[in-house]
Amino acid sequence: MQRLTAEAVTLGYDRRVIARDLSVAIPDHSFTVIVGPNACGKSTLLRALSRMLRPTRGQVLLDGTAIHAMPAKKVARILGLLPQSSLAPDGITVADLVARGRYPHQGPLRQWSPDDERIVGESMVSTGVADLAGRYVDELSGGQRQRVWIAMALAQRTPLLLLDEPTTFLDIQHQIDVLDLCAELHETGGRTLVAVLHDLNHAARYATHLIAMRDGEVVAQGPPAEIVTAALVERVFGLRCQVIEDPETGTPLVVPASRERRAPAVRAARAGAAGPGSPPPA
């Protein structure tokens, strides 16, 4: 039995249904990445898996128990979440925000300890924000703030970690740094990671398990090498492409078709609309 599953859940906001009768099982000790076009339900599914969104039907199970029946603090000791957008309290320093990741481990008989201090320090070092420890979070750039939030999630030290678009606001170097860190947490720490990513090539390179969604449904799931094909990319994203072997990693690499191959009908329509003797479209 996988630790984290969704069983026939219906998800939505107010009266708008995003996904209906959706079931997924996150493989234990995997680096699972959810991909799909905008508004397909990726982040909605992640919110449900993290207990942030209650299904209107079905249930999410954590260790065999309905996640909404579990105390929030107990869930937070097992499952950490980096949401898509986070707001820090005014006037809080980087070190203080990262330290909040240790809150689920505190209690009446367990207060701040040297281990907490060490874990917070290690989390800031691993995300490259240790030199920002004394800075106020609201003074930082978007990329710096994102790394601070990731450090807080790491400080929580949960066996399951969910990340909603963790590379948002980051340049290409820091995107790779964050994904390398996620891979290291999965490989050496034995953690189960679930991330929503927009970049399909990043997903195919780093994921051990891929979930491809469209219109609130799971279209395909499995190891990237087995499911990432040109047919799948066109079905999920509506993009004509070739899928070749990444020369660096051997993982699937999506190469979009040229503009001419992707939209011959559109170009023909434009030429026809211009009429005979008209200059070709720009």
PDB file of C-alpha atoms in Angstrom, residues 6-24 34 39-49 53-60 211-219:
ATOM      1  CA  ALA A   6      -6.407   9.672  -3.817  1.00  0.00           C
ATOM      2  CA  GLU A   7      -9.438   7.450  -4.307  1.00  0.00           C
ATOM      3  CA  ALA A   8     -12.135   8.533  -6.769  1.00  0.00           C
ATOM      4  CA  VAL A   9     -11.949  12.169  -5.680  1.00  0.00           C
ATOM      5  CA  THR A  10     -14.012  14.977  -7.138  1.00  0.00           C
ATOM      6  CA  LEU A  11     -12.226  18.300  -6.776  1.00  0.00           C
ATOM      7  CA  GLY A  12     -13.268  21.867  -7.409  1.00  0.00           C
ATOM      8  CA  TYR A  13     -13.811  25.370  -6.096  1.00  0.00           C
ATOM      9  CA  ASP A  14     -17.312  26.561  -5.165  1.00  0.00           C
ATOM     10  CA  ARG A  15     -19.501  25.008  -7.870  1.00  0.00           C
ATOM     11  CA  ARG A  16     -16.768  24.647 -10.489  1.00  0.00           C
ATOM     12  CA  VAL A  17     -15.587  21.050 -10.824  1.00  0.00           C
ATOM     13  CA  ILE A  18     -11.934  20.646 -11.838  1.00  0.00           C
ATOM     14  CA  ALA A  19     -11.609  16.861 -11.647  1.00  0.00           C
ATOM     15  CA  ARG A  20     -14.150  14.095 -11.222  1.00  0.00           C
ATOM     16  CA  ASP A  21     -13.577  10.497 -10.013  1.00  0.00           C
ATOM     17  CA  LEU A  22      -9.810  10.992 -10.070  1.00  0.00           C
ATOM     18  CA  SER A  23      -7.624   8.270  -8.544  1.00  0.00           C
ATOM     19  CA  VAL A  24      -3.843   8.324  -8.164  1.00  0.00           C
ATOM     20  CA  ILE A  34       2.696  15.988 -12.352  1.00  0.00           C
ATOM     21  CA  ALA A  39      -5.758  24.749 -15.797  1.00  0.00           C
ATOM     22  CA  CYS A  40      -5.770  20.961 -16.217  1.00  0.00           C
ATOM     23  CA  GLY A  41      -5.955  20.303 -12.464  1.00  0.00           C
ATOM     24  CA  LYS A  42      -2.290  19.719 -11.547  1.00  0.00           C
ATOM     25  CA  SER A  43      -2.138  22.137  -8.637  1.00  0.00           C
ATOM     26  CA  THR A  44      -5.677  21.262  -7.578  1.00  0.00           C
ATOM     27  CA  LEU A  45      -4.647  17.612  -7.240  1.00  0.00           C
ATOM     28  CA  LEU A  46      -1.557  18.596  -5.268  1.00  0.00           C
ATOM     29  CA  ARG A  47      -3.655  20.735  -2.912  1.00  0.00           C
ATOM     30  CA  ALA A  48      -5.945  17.783  -2.296  1.00  0.00           C
ATOM     31  CA  LEU A  49      -3.014  15.443  -1.635  1.00  0.00           C
ATOM     32  CA  LEU A  53      -8.415  21.136  -0.399  1.00  0.00           C
ATOM     33  CA  ARG A  54     -11.161  18.786   0.766  1.00  0.00           C
ATOM     34  CA  PRO A  55     -12.652  16.606  -2.000  1.00  0.00           C
ATOM     35  CA  THR A  56     -16.400  16.897  -2.475  1.00  0.00           C
ATOM     36  CA  ARG A  57     -16.432  13.154  -3.122  1.00  0.00           C
ATOM     37  CA  GLY A  58     -13.914  10.389  -2.526  1.00  0.00           C
ATOM     38  CA  GLN A  59     -10.992  10.690  -0.153  1.00  0.00           C
ATOM     39  CA  VAL A  60      -7.271  11.189   0.128  1.00  0.00           C
ATOM     40  CA  ILE A 211       1.626  11.719 -14.077  1.00  0.00           C
ATOM     41  CA  ALA A 212       0.317  13.430 -17.236  1.00  0.00           C
ATOM     42  CA  MET A 213      -3.018  15.229 -16.852  1.00  0.00           C
ATOM     43  CA  ARG A 214      -5.466  16.957 -19.147  1.00  0.00           C
ATOM     44  CA  ASP A 215      -8.923  18.365 -18.354  1.00  0.00           C
ATOM     45  CA  GLY A 216      -8.916  16.976 -14.813  1.00  0.00           C
ATOM     46  CA  GLU A 217      -8.055  13.435 -15.877  1.00  0.00           C
ATOM     47  CA  VAL A 218      -4.921  11.319 -15.747  1.00  0.00           C
ATOM     48  CA  VAL A 219      -4.003  10.574 -19.360  1.00  0.00           C
TER      49      VAL A 219
END
